[in-house]
PDB file of C-alpha atoms (C1' of nucleotides) in Angstrom:
ATOM      1  CA  MET Q  33      20.238 150.539  -7.294  1.00  0.00           C
ATOM      2  CA  GLY Q  34      20.381 149.324  -3.764  1.00  0.00           C
ATOM      3  CA  ARG Q  35      23.005 146.998  -2.659  1.00  0.00           C
ATOM      4  CA  ALA Q  36      22.280 143.392  -1.934  1.00  0.00           C
ATOM      5  CA  PRO Q  37      22.747 142.531   1.718  1.00  0.00           C
ATOM      6  CA  CYS Q  38      25.841 140.494   2.484  1.00  0.00           C
ATOM      7  CA  CYS Q  39      23.763 137.955   4.366  1.00  0.00           C
ATOM      8  CA  ASP Q  40      20.227 137.008   5.220  1.00  0.00           C
ATOM      9  CA  LYS Q  41      19.593 139.348   8.110  1.00  0.00           C
ATOM     10  CA  ALA Q  42      16.600 137.367   9.283  1.00  0.00           C
ATOM     11  CA  ASN Q  43      18.595 134.194   9.803  1.00  0.00           C
ATOM     12  CA  VAL Q  44      21.638 135.777  11.309  1.00  0.00           C
ATOM     13  CA  LYS Q  45      22.398 135.880  14.978  1.00  0.00           C
ATOM     14  CA  LYS Q  46      23.575 139.141  16.458  1.00  0.00           C
ATOM     15  CA  GLY Q  47      25.066 140.152  19.743  1.00  0.00           C
ATOM     16  CA  PRO Q  48      27.784 138.643  21.876  1.00  0.00           C
ATOM     17  CA  TRP Q  49      29.529 135.501  20.726  1.00  0.00           C
ATOM     18  CA  SER Q  50      29.173 132.343  22.751  1.00  0.00           C
ATOM     19  CA  PRO Q  51      32.199 130.209  23.635  1.00  0.00           C
ATOM     20  CA  ASP Q  52      30.876 127.528  21.309  1.00  0.00           C
ATOM     21  CA  GLU Q  53      30.698 129.895  18.377  1.00  0.00           C
ATOM     22  CA  ASP Q  54      34.182 131.146  19.156  1.00  0.00           C
ATOM     23  CA  ALA Q  55      35.536 127.628  19.289  1.00  0.00           C
ATOM     24  CA  LEU Q  56      33.856 126.689  16.036  1.00  0.00           C
ATOM     25  CA  LEU Q  57      35.171 129.680  14.165  1.00  0.00           C
ATOM     26  CA  LYS Q  58      38.615 129.476  15.678  1.00  0.00           C
ATOM     27  CA  SER Q  59      39.155 125.822  14.956  1.00  0.00           C
ATOM     28  CA  TYR Q  60      37.921 126.162  11.405  1.00  0.00           C
ATOM     29  CA  VAL Q  61      40.051 129.164  10.550  1.00  0.00           C
ATOM     30  CA  GLU Q  62      43.097 127.655  12.184  1.00  0.00           C
ATOM     31  CA  GLN Q  63      42.681 124.485  10.172  1.00  0.00           C
ATOM     32  CA  HIS Q  64      41.472 125.788   6.852  1.00  0.00           C
ATOM     33  CA  GLY Q  65      42.034 129.502   6.837  1.00  0.00           C
ATOM     34  CA  THR Q  66      39.288 131.821   5.722  1.00  0.00           C
ATOM     35  CA  GLY Q  67      39.383 130.519   2.196  1.00  0.00           C
ATOM     36  CA  GLY Q  68      39.416 134.112   1.107  1.00  0.00           C
ATOM     37  CA  ASN Q  69      35.686 134.295   1.523  1.00  0.00           C
ATOM     38  CA  TRP Q  70      34.291 135.428   4.809  1.00  0.00           C
ATOM     39  CA  ILE Q  71      30.763 135.625   3.483  1.00  0.00           C
ATOM     40  CA  ALA Q  72      30.624 131.921   2.690  1.00  0.00           C
ATOM     41  CA  LEU Q  73      32.467 130.811   5.808  1.00  0.00           C
ATOM     42  CA  PRO Q  74      29.606 130.841   8.327  1.00  0.00           C
ATOM     43  CA  GLN Q  75      27.469 128.606   6.134  1.00  0.00           C
ATOM     44  CA  LYS Q  76      30.352 126.209   5.703  1.00  0.00           C
ATOM     45  CA  ILE Q  77      30.754 125.703   9.414  1.00  0.00           C
ATOM     46  CA  GLY Q  78      27.120 126.041  10.362  1.00  0.00           C
ATOM     47  CA  LEU Q  79      27.368 129.341  12.143  1.00  0.00           C
ATOM     48  CA  LYS Q  80      24.337 131.581  12.098  1.00  0.00           C
ATOM     49  CA  ARG Q  81      26.463 134.664  11.804  1.00  0.00           C
ATOM     50  CA  CYS Q  82      27.128 137.268   9.182  1.00  0.00           C
ATOM     51  CA  GLY Q  83      30.449 136.826   7.406  1.00  0.00           C
ATOM     52  CA  LYS Q  84      31.454 140.294   8.373  1.00  0.00           C
ATOM     53  CA  SER Q  85      30.738 139.489  11.959  1.00  0.00           C
ATOM     54  CA  CYS Q  86      32.926 136.375  11.734  1.00  0.00           C
ATOM     55  CA  ARG Q  87      35.742 138.352  10.227  1.00  0.00           C
ATOM     56  CA  LEU Q  88      35.523 140.967  12.937  1.00  0.00           C
ATOM     57  CA  ARG Q  89      35.402 138.371  15.674  1.00  0.00           C
ATOM     58  CA  TRP Q  90      38.443 136.606  14.301  1.00  0.00           C
ATOM     59  CA  LEU Q  91      40.459 139.728  13.732  1.00  0.00           C
ATOM     60  CA  ASN Q  92      39.616 141.434  16.982  1.00  0.00           C
ATOM     61  CA  TYR Q  93      39.404 138.580  19.377  1.00  0.00           C
ATOM     62  CA  LEU Q  94      40.231 135.088  18.191  1.00  0.00           C
ATOM     63  CA  ARG Q  95      43.477 135.606  16.336  1.00  0.00           C
ATOM     64  CA  PRO Q  96      46.276 133.919  18.226  1.00  0.00           C
ATOM     65  CA  ASP Q  97      48.607 136.908  18.290  1.00  0.00           C
ATOM     66  CA  ILE Q  98      46.124 139.328  19.791  1.00  0.00           C
ATOM     67  CA  LYS Q  99      46.994 141.319  22.889  1.00  0.00           C
ATOM     68  CA  HIS Q 100      44.224 142.778  24.998  1.00  0.00           C
ATOM     69  CA  GLY Q 101      44.515 145.659  27.396  1.00  0.00           C
ATOM     70  CA  GLY Q 102      47.671 146.566  29.228  1.00  0.00           C
ATOM     71  CA  PHE Q 103      48.836 149.260  26.878  1.00  0.00           C
ATOM     72  CA  SER Q 104      52.351 150.333  27.697  1.00  0.00           C
ATOM     73  CA  GLU Q 105      53.473 153.909  27.940  1.00  0.00           C
ATOM     74  CA  GLU Q 106      55.411 153.466  24.727  1.00  0.00           C
ATOM     75  CA  GLU Q 107      52.275 152.324  23.005  1.00  0.00           C
ATOM     76  CA  ASP Q 108      50.375 155.266  24.445  1.00  0.00           C
ATOM     77  CA  ASN Q 109      52.945 157.650  23.089  1.00  0.00           C
ATOM     78  CA  LEU Q 110      52.982 156.024  19.713  1.00  0.00           C
ATOM     79  CA  ILE Q 111      49.222 156.083  19.428  1.00  0.00           C
ATOM     80  CA  CYS Q 112      49.104 159.727  20.410  1.00  0.00           C
ATOM     81  CA  SER Q 113      51.830 160.694  18.011  1.00  0.00           C
ATOM     82  CA  LEU Q 114      50.250 158.830  15.171  1.00  0.00           C
ATOM     83  CA  TYR Q 115      46.790 160.114  15.924  1.00  0.00           C
ATOM     84  CA  ILE Q 116      48.010 163.651  16.020  1.00  0.00           C
ATOM     85  CA  SER Q 117      49.878 163.114  12.807  1.00  0.00           C
ATOM     86  CA  ILE Q 118      47.421 161.171  10.718  1.00  0.00           C
ATOM     87  CA  GLY Q 119      44.164 161.292  12.599  1.00  0.00           C
ATOM     88  CA  SER Q 120      41.803 158.439  13.152  1.00  0.00           C
ATOM     89  CA  ARG Q 121      43.405 156.044  10.701  1.00  0.00           C
ATOM     90  CA  TRP Q 122      43.154 153.246  13.171  1.00  0.00           C
ATOM     91  CA  SER Q 123      44.268 150.554  10.812  1.00  0.00           C
ATOM     92  CA  ILE Q 124      47.474 152.425  10.073  1.00  0.00           C
ATOM     93  CA  ILE Q 125      48.053 153.059  13.733  1.00  0.00           C
ATOM     94  CA  ALA Q 126      47.351 149.417  14.512  1.00  0.00           C
ATOM     95  CA  ALA Q 127      49.884 148.380  11.905  1.00  0.00           C
ATOM     96  CA  HIS Q 128      52.544 149.989  14.067  1.00  0.00           C
ATOM     97  CA  LEU Q 129      51.461 148.164  17.187  1.00  0.00           C
ATOM     98  CA  PRO Q 130      51.955 144.426  16.825  1.00  0.00           C
ATOM     99  CA  GLY Q 131      49.206 142.397  18.384  1.00  0.00           C
ATOM    100  CA  ARG Q 132      46.855 145.335  18.634  1.00  0.00           C
ATOM    101  CA  THR Q 133      43.719 145.684  16.591  1.00  0.00           C
ATOM    102  CA  ASP Q 134      42.307 148.851  15.161  1.00  0.00           C
ATOM    103  CA  ASN Q 135      39.161 148.363  17.197  1.00  0.00           C
ATOM    104  CA  ASP Q 136      41.145 147.949  20.370  1.00  0.00           C
ATOM    105  CA  ILE Q 137      43.168 151.050  19.718  1.00  0.00           C
ATOM    106  CA  LYS Q 138      40.095 152.998  18.750  1.00  0.00           C
ATOM    107  CA  ASN Q 139      38.350 152.044  21.964  1.00  0.00           C
ATOM    108  CA  TYR Q 140      41.446 152.723  23.993  1.00  0.00           C
ATOM    109  CA  TRP Q 141      41.791 156.127  22.429  1.00  0.00           C
ATOM    110  CA  ASN Q 142      38.161 157.039  22.914  1.00  0.00           C
ATOM    111  CA  THR Q 143      38.019 155.913  26.502  1.00  0.00           C
ATOM    112  CA  LYS Q 144      41.463 156.642  27.881  1.00  0.00           C
ATOM    113  CA  LEU Q 145      43.956 158.478  25.775  1.00  0.00           C
ATOM    114  CA  LYS Q 146      41.650 161.269  24.731  1.00  0.00           C
ATOM    115  CA  LYS Q 147      41.126 162.118  28.350  1.00  0.00           C
ATOM    116  CA  LYS Q 148      44.767 161.802  29.159  1.00  0.00           C
ATOM    117  CA  LEU Q 149      45.655 164.155  26.385  1.00  0.00           C
ATOM    118  CA  PHE Q 150      42.919 166.690  26.791  1.00  0.00           C
ATOM    119  CA  GLY Q 151      42.121 166.311  30.416  1.00  0.00           C
ATOM    120  CA  LYS Q 152      38.587 166.605  31.559  1.00  0.00           C
ATOM    121  CA  HIS Q 153      37.515 169.115  28.913  1.00  0.00           C
ATOM    122  CA  ARG Q 154      35.078 166.822  27.404  1.00  0.00           C
ATOM    123  CA  THR Q 155      31.411 166.936  26.693  1.00  0.00           C
ATOM    124  CA  ASP Q 156      29.764 164.716  29.182  1.00  0.00           C
ATOM    125  CA  ARG Q 157      29.160 161.525  27.319  1.00  0.00           C
ATOM    126  CA  GLY Q 158      26.683 160.282  29.829  1.00  0.00           C
ATOM    127  CA  GLN Q 159      24.435 163.243  29.393  1.00  0.00           C
ATOM    128  CA  CYS Q 160      24.556 162.985  25.649  1.00  0.00           C
ATOM    129  CA  ARG Q 161      23.931 159.306  25.855  1.00  0.00           C
ATOM    130  CA  ARG Q 162      20.742 159.769  27.812  1.00  0.00           C
ATOM    131  CA  VAL Q 163      19.477 162.511  25.587  1.00  0.00           C
ATOM    132  CA  GLY Q 164      20.147 160.585  22.460  1.00  0.00           C
ATOM    133  CA  ARG Q 165      23.381 159.049  21.440  1.00  0.00           C
ATOM    134  CA  ALA Q 166      24.534 160.787  18.416  1.00  0.00           C
ATOM    135  CA  LYS Q 167      27.658 161.559  16.559  1.00  0.00           C
ATOM    136  CA  GLN Q 168      28.595 164.449  18.736  1.00  0.00           C
ATOM    137  CA  GLU Q 169      29.046 162.447  21.853  1.00  0.00           C
ATOM    138  CA  THR Q 170      31.793 160.159  20.798  1.00  0.00           C
ATOM    139  CA  ASP Q 171      33.814 162.361  18.602  1.00  0.00           C
ATOM    140  CA  ARG Q 172      33.431 165.751  20.073  1.00  0.00           C
ATOM    141  CA  PHE Q 173      35.401 167.541  22.590  1.00  0.00           C
ATOM    142  CA  ASP Q 174      34.267 170.518  24.423  1.00  0.00           C
ATOM    143  CA  ASP Q 175      37.009 172.827  25.470  1.00  0.00           C
ATOM    144  CA  GLY Q 176      35.291 173.914  28.590  1.00  0.00           C
ATOM    145  CA  GLY Q 177      33.974 177.109  27.149  1.00  0.00           C
ATOM    146  CA  LEU Q 178      36.867 178.198  25.032  1.00  0.00           C
ATOM    147  CA  GLY Q 179      35.038 177.745  21.803  1.00  0.00           C
ATOM    148  CA  ILE Q 180      37.006 174.848  20.503  1.00  0.00           C
ATOM    149  CA  ILE Q 181      35.113 172.001  19.074  1.00  0.00           C
ATOM    150  CA  ILE Q 182      36.649 169.130  17.309  1.00  0.00           C
ATOM    151  CA  ASP Q 183      34.050 167.444  15.308  1.00  0.00           C
ATOM    152  CA  GLY Q 184      36.084 165.300  13.020  1.00  0.00           C
ATOM    153  CA  VAL Q 185      34.873 166.857   9.822  1.00  0.00           C
ATOM    154  CA  GLY Q 186      37.671 169.201   9.079  1.00  0.00           C
ATOM    155  CA  GLN Q 187      39.754 169.104   5.996  1.00  0.00           C
ATOM    156  CA  ASN Q 188      43.428 168.816   5.753  1.00  0.00           C
ATOM    157  CA  ASP Q 189      45.491 170.135   2.943  1.00  0.00           C
ATOM    158  CA  TYR Q 190      48.742 169.037   4.419  1.00  0.00           C
ATOM    159  CA  TRP Q 191      48.183 165.348   4.038  1.00  0.00           C
ATOM    160  CA  THR Q 192      47.308 164.788   0.454  1.00  0.00           C
ATOM    161  CA  SER Q 193      44.644 162.295  -0.329  1.00  0.00           C
ATOM    162  CA  THR Q 194      47.120 160.296  -2.341  1.00  0.00           C
ATOM    163  CA  SER Q 195      49.516 159.976   0.532  1.00  0.00           C
ATOM    164  CA  ILE Q 196      46.867 158.847   2.920  1.00  0.00           C
ATOM    165  CA  ARG Q 197      45.586 156.397   0.389  1.00  0.00           C
ATOM    166  CA  GLU Q 198      49.001 154.933  -0.183  1.00  0.00           C
ATOM    167  CA  LEU Q 199      49.707 154.577   3.482  1.00  0.00           C
ATOM    168  CA  HIS Q 200      46.316 153.144   3.974  1.00  0.00           C
ATOM    169  CA  GLY Q 201      46.861 150.744   1.149  1.00  0.00           C
ATOM    170  CA  GLU Q 202      49.951 149.428   2.822  1.00  0.00           C
ATOM    171  CA  VAL Q 203      47.868 148.023   5.577  1.00  0.00           C
ATOM    172  CA  GLY Q 204      45.067 146.932   3.340  1.00  0.00           C
ATOM    173  CA  GLY Q 205      42.839 149.803   4.192  1.00  0.00           C
ATOM    174  CA  ARG Q 206      40.681 152.250   2.420  1.00  0.00           C
ATOM    175  CA  SER Q 207      40.192 155.923   2.412  1.00  0.00           C
ATOM    176  CA  SER Q 208      37.287 158.024   1.509  1.00  0.00           C
ATOM    177  CA  SER Q 209      36.492 158.162  -2.130  1.00  0.00           C
ATOM    178  CA  ASP Q 210      35.881 161.843  -2.284  1.00  0.00           C
ATOM    179  CA  GLY Q 211      39.601 162.293  -2.413  1.00  0.00           C
ATOM    180  CA  VAL Q 212      39.576 164.499   0.600  1.00  0.00           C
ATOM    181  CA  CYS Q 213      41.316 163.631   3.764  1.00  0.00           C
ATOM    182  CA  HIS Q 214      38.716 164.188   6.391  1.00  0.00           C
ATOM    183  CA  GLN Q 215      40.279 164.955   9.662  1.00  0.00           C
ATOM    184  CA  SER Q 216      39.713 166.929  12.707  1.00  0.00           C
ATOM    185  CA  PRO Q 217      41.335 170.330  12.687  1.00  0.00           C
ATOM    186  CA  LEU Q 218      43.330 169.237  15.642  1.00  0.00           C
ATOM    187  CA  VAL Q 219      45.028 166.410  13.925  1.00  0.00           C
ATOM    188  CA  ALA Q 220      45.311 168.152  10.671  1.00  0.00           C
ATOM    189  CA  PRO Q 221      48.786 168.961   9.635  1.00  0.00           C
ATOM    190  CA  SER Q 222      51.422 167.852  11.952  1.00  0.00           C
ATOM    191  CA  PRO Q 223      53.673 165.293  10.405  1.00  0.00           C
ATOM    192  CA  PRO Q 224      56.538 166.998  12.182  1.00  0.00           C
ATOM    193  CA  LEU Q 225      55.202 165.458  15.325  1.00  0.00           C
ATOM    194  CA  LEU Q 226      55.959 161.986  14.162  1.00  0.00           C
ATOM    195  CA  PRO Q 227      59.027 160.655  15.850  1.00  0.00           C
ATOM    196  CA  GLN Q 228      61.953 160.454  13.485  1.00  0.00           C
ATOM    197  CA  PRO Q 229      62.123 156.666  13.287  1.00  0.00           C
ATOM    198  CA  LEU Q 230      58.459 156.519  12.553  1.00  0.00           C
ATOM    199  CA  ARG Q 231      58.671 159.131   9.844  1.00  0.00           C
ATOM    200  CA  GLU Q 232      61.396 157.138   8.210  1.00  0.00           C
ATOM    201  CA  ASP Q 233      59.355 154.050   8.669  1.00  0.00           C
ATOM    202  CA  CYS Q 234      56.312 155.589   7.029  1.00  0.00           C
ATOM    203  CA  ALA Q 235      58.327 157.026   4.233  1.00  0.00           C
ATOM    204  CA  SER Q 236      60.084 153.803   3.422  1.00  0.00           C
ATOM    205  CA  LEU Q 237      56.906 151.887   3.923  1.00  0.00           C
ATOM    206  CA  ALA Q 238      55.143 153.760   1.219  1.00  0.00           C
ATOM    207  CA  SER Q 239      57.967 154.411  -1.150  1.00  0.00           C
ATOM    208  CA  SER Q 240      59.425 150.934  -1.100  1.00  0.00           C
ATOM    209  CA  SER Q 241      56.528 149.260  -2.750  1.00  0.00           C
ATOM    210  CA  LEU Q 242      54.693 152.152  -4.223  1.00  0.00           C
ATOM    211  CA  PRO Q 243      56.698 154.021  -6.789  1.00  0.00           C
ATOM    212  CA  GLY Q 244      55.754 157.610  -7.075  1.00  0.00           C
ATOM    213  CA  VAL Q 245      54.562 157.936  -3.565  1.00  0.00           C
ATOM    214  CA  SER Q 246      57.886 159.130  -2.360  1.00  0.00           C
ATOM    215  CA  THR Q 247      57.186 162.487  -3.872  1.00  0.00           C
ATOM    216  CA  ASP Q 248      54.174 162.884  -1.717  1.00  0.00           C
ATOM    217  CA  LEU Q 249      56.006 161.728   1.310  1.00  0.00           C
ATOM    218  CA  ASP Q 250      58.882 164.013   0.608  1.00  0.00           C
ATOM    219  CA  GLU Q 251      56.330 166.731   0.632  1.00  0.00           C
ATOM    220  CA  LEU Q 252      54.741 165.419   3.744  1.00  0.00           C
ATOM    221  CA  PHE Q 253      57.946 165.213   5.659  1.00  0.00           C
ATOM    222  CA  ARG Q 254      59.396 168.495   4.613  1.00  0.00           C
ATOM    223  CA  PHE Q 255      59.935 170.489   7.728  1.00  0.00           C
ATOM    224  CA  ASP Q 256      61.167 173.797   6.495  1.00  0.00           C
ATOM    225  CA  SER Q 257      57.637 175.045   6.594  1.00  0.00           C
ATOM    226  CA  VAL Q 258      56.636 173.554   9.854  1.00  0.00           C
ATOM    227  CA  LYS Q 259      53.422 174.934  11.073  1.00  0.00           C
ATOM    228  CA  LEU Q 260      51.367 173.840  13.949  1.00  0.00           C
ATOM    229  CA  GLU Q 261      48.139 174.490  12.233  1.00  0.00           C
ATOM    230  CA  GLY Q 262      45.330 173.055  14.168  1.00  0.00           C
ATOM    231  CA  PHE Q 263      47.281 173.457  17.332  1.00  0.00           C
ATOM    232  CA  ASP Q 264      47.091 177.197  17.195  1.00  0.00           C
ATOM    233  CA  PHE Q 265      44.243 177.226  19.589  1.00  0.00           C
ATOM    234  CA  PHE Q 266      46.373 175.732  22.268  1.00  0.00           C
ATOM    235  CA  ASN Q 267      48.599 178.760  22.263  1.00  0.00           C
ATOM    236  CA  GLY Q 268      45.936 180.888  23.783  1.00  0.00           C
ATOM    237  CA  VAL Q 269      44.351 178.336  25.955  1.00  0.00           C
ATOM    238  CA  GLU Q 270      44.507 179.285  29.518  1.00  0.00           C
ATOM    239  CA  GLY Q 271      46.493 176.776  31.462  1.00  0.00           C
ATOM    240  CA  VAL Q 272      48.178 175.392  28.407  1.00  0.00           C
ATOM    241  CA  LYS Q 273      50.818 178.020  28.017  1.00  0.00           C
ATOM    242  CA  ASN Q 274      53.409 175.396  28.612  1.00  0.00           C
ATOM    243  CA  TRP Q 275      52.870 172.204  26.754  1.00  0.00           C
ATOM    244  CA  ASN Q 276      54.366 170.236  29.531  1.00  0.00           C
ATOM    245  CA  GLU Q 277      51.159 171.027  31.330  1.00  0.00           C
ATOM    246  CA  VAL Q 278      48.925 169.615  28.662  1.00  0.00           C
ATOM    247  CA  SER Q 279      49.375 166.186  29.999  1.00  0.00           C
ATOM    248  CA  PRO Q 280      52.110 164.757  32.094  1.00  0.00           C
ATOM    249  CA  LEU Q 281      51.090 161.327  30.982  1.00  0.00           C
ATOM    250  CA  VAL Q 282      51.230 161.200  27.287  1.00  0.00           C
ATOM    251  CA  CYS Q 283      52.766 162.423  24.146  1.00  0.00           C
ATOM    252  CA  PRO Q 284      56.151 163.720  25.130  1.00  0.00           C
ATOM    253  CA  SER Q 285      56.799 164.005  21.444  1.00  0.00           C
ATOM    254  CA  VAL Q 286      53.884 166.339  21.104  1.00  0.00           C
ATOM    255  CA  VAL Q 287      55.092 168.462  23.953  1.00  0.00           C
ATOM    256  CA  GLN Q 288      58.596 168.498  22.591  1.00  0.00           C
ATOM    257  CA  ALA Q 289      57.352 169.341  19.186  1.00  0.00           C
ATOM    258  CA  HIS Q 290      55.419 172.297  20.418  1.00  0.00           C
ATOM    259  CA  ASN Q 291      58.046 173.610  22.762  1.00  0.00           C
ATOM    260  CA  GLY Q 292      60.847 173.231  20.320  1.00  0.00           C
ATOM    261  CA  VAL Q 293      59.412 172.378  17.004  1.00  0.00           C
ATOM    262  CA  GLN Q 294      62.078 174.162  15.025  1.00  0.00           C
ATOM    263  CA  GLN Q 295      64.471 171.422  15.878  1.00  0.00           C
ATOM    264  CA  TRP Q 296      62.762 169.192  13.341  1.00  0.00           C
TER     265      TRP Q 296
ATOM    266  C1'  DA N  15      19.985 148.532  49.292  1.00  0.00           C
ATOM    267  C1'  DA N  16      18.399 150.761  45.271  1.00  0.00           C
ATOM    268  C1'  DG N  17      18.754 153.730  41.563  1.00  0.00           C
ATOM    269  C1'  DC N  18      21.339 156.441  38.588  1.00  0.00           C
ATOM    270  C1'  DA N  19      25.376 158.117  35.996  1.00  0.00           C
ATOM    271  C1'  DG N  20      29.407 157.235  33.741  1.00  0.00           C
ATOM    272  C1'  DG N  21      33.065 154.193  31.831  1.00  0.00           C
ATOM    273  C1'  DG N  22      34.603 150.556  28.978  1.00  0.00           C
ATOM    274  C1'  DC N  23      34.475 147.299  25.452  1.00  0.00           C
ATOM    275  C1'  DA N  24      32.440 144.220  21.970  1.00  0.00           C
ATOM    276  C1'  DA N  25      29.880 144.267  18.087  1.00  0.00           C
ATOM    277  C1'  DC N  26      27.186 146.284  14.429  1.00  0.00           C
ATOM    278  C1'  DC N  27      26.352 149.576  10.598  1.00  0.00           C
ATOM    279  C1'  DG N  28      27.136 152.047   6.576  1.00  0.00           C
ATOM    280  C1'  DC N  29      30.253 153.295   3.486  1.00  0.00           C
ATOM    281  C1'  DT N  30      34.150 152.968   0.049  1.00  0.00           C
ATOM    282  C1'  DC N  31      37.472 150.508  -2.536  1.00  0.00           C
ATOM    283  C1'  DA N  32      39.400 146.995  -5.434  1.00  0.00           C
ATOM    284  C1'  DG N  33      39.085 143.098  -8.135  1.00  0.00           C
ATOM    285  C1'  DA N  34      36.474 139.915 -10.915  1.00  0.00           C
ATOM    286  C1'  DC N  35      33.445 139.377 -14.532  1.00  0.00           C
TER     287       DC N  35
ATOM    288  C1'  DA W 266      33.370 150.702 -19.353  1.00  0.00           C
ATOM    289  C1'  DG W 267      30.054 149.305 -16.230  1.00  0.00           C
ATOM    290  C1'  DT W 268      28.283 146.309 -12.639  1.00  0.00           C
ATOM    291  C1'  DC W 269      28.574 143.269  -8.883  1.00  0.00           C
ATOM    292  C1'  DT W 270      30.535 141.488  -4.736  1.00  0.00           C
ATOM    293  C1'  DG W 271      33.636 140.719  -0.880  1.00  0.00           C
ATOM    294  C1'  DA W 272      36.978 142.958   2.082  1.00  0.00           C
ATOM    295  C1'  DG W 273      38.025 146.361   5.052  1.00  0.00           C
ATOM    296  C1'  DC W 274      37.593 150.741   7.451  1.00  0.00           C
ATOM    297  C1'  DG W 275      35.878 154.286  10.750  1.00  0.00           C
ATOM    298  C1'  DG W 276      32.001 155.645  13.303  1.00  0.00           C
ATOM    299  C1'  DT W 277      28.384 154.449  16.277  1.00  0.00           C
ATOM    300  C1'  DT W 278      25.616 151.827  19.408  1.00  0.00           C
ATOM    301  C1'  DG W 279      24.318 148.348  22.957  1.00  0.00           C
ATOM    302  C1'  DC W 280      25.059 146.537  27.084  1.00  0.00           C
ATOM    303  C1'  DC W 281      27.389 145.301  31.179  1.00  0.00           C
ATOM    304  C1'  DC W 282      30.005 146.766  35.128  1.00  0.00           C
ATOM    305  C1'  DT W 283      31.386 149.927  38.675  1.00  0.00           C
ATOM    306  C1'  DG W 284      31.109 153.779  41.597  1.00  0.00           C
ATOM    307  C1'  DC W 285      28.516 157.317  43.673  1.00  0.00           C
ATOM    308  C1'  DT W 286      24.546 159.274  46.060  1.00  0.00           C
TER     309       DT W 286
END
DNA sequence: AAGCAGGGCAACCGCTCAGAC
DNA sequence: AGTCTGAGCGGTTGCCCTGCT
C-alpha cells in the first residue's frame, strides 16, 4: 500500500522562503512552539508550505542559536575525525557542534572539507552535473587513476548496527532498517581515530542512558586490534607515503593516528 | 561583454523508525 | 500484531553567484 502524502502537494509552495514566510514561522514557533506537530503547523498559521519544509526551515535557518559559516579549525578537525570514524551520520556529528545543523555540516563537508582532506582527486562535479546529475557526482571520489572509488555503499563490520543505532538515537536520529551500517569503505572502521575525549564522550553518551550499549561501545573502542581497514589504500598511494602530506589543513588526528596509531 | 564551468548553499525527496491506535 | 502517521535522517537537486576564457 502506498503511503499517504504528508501534505497536499498541489497547494504547497516550494522553493526559497520569503522574508514574510520566515517571519510568520519564526514568530509562531517562538510564541507557541511547534505543538509537536509540524504537519498541522502550516495550516494553523496560514502558510502554504509542507510541514516538513517548515521543520527544515526552522531547524536549519530560523532557530535562534544557529551559526552559519565561519567554521573554525577545531570544528574542521572534529568534523573530519567524526566523519572518518562514523561516516556520514550528520546528525551525530552536528550534535557535537553546538549551533551547527546537520545540513550545514553536510554541505560544508561536501564542498570544502572533502577537498581539503583528499585534495583535488575528485571527479569533476561540473562535468557530471551537465551530463546528468546523479548519485555518483556528489558522493564519489576519483583517486586520479589509482582505482579507488568511494561510493558510499560499503559495509562496515566494525561498527555494529546496534551501536550506530544507539548513538543515533541519542540525537533523535534513525539508522537504516536493514540492520547494516552502510558506510564508505574509507570511513569504515576507524574508531581509534576519534580523539580520546570524544571517544569517552560517545561512550558515556550511549551507556549513560542506554543500558546494554556499553558492551557494544567497549567493543567499538577496544584498541588492541587496531586496524586501519579502509585506509589501506593510502599506504600505497603515491604522494601519500607520509600522512602529513595528505592535507596540511585538516585532521591532525587522522595523520597522527596513521603515523603512530599504536599509541592508542 | 557574453557565455560557460564550477562552487556553494538552501531546499526537496524518499526512506526508515518509533509511537499511537 | 498490524497499520497508520509524524518526525527525522541522509542523499540529491535546483539555482544563484563567481571566476575564467
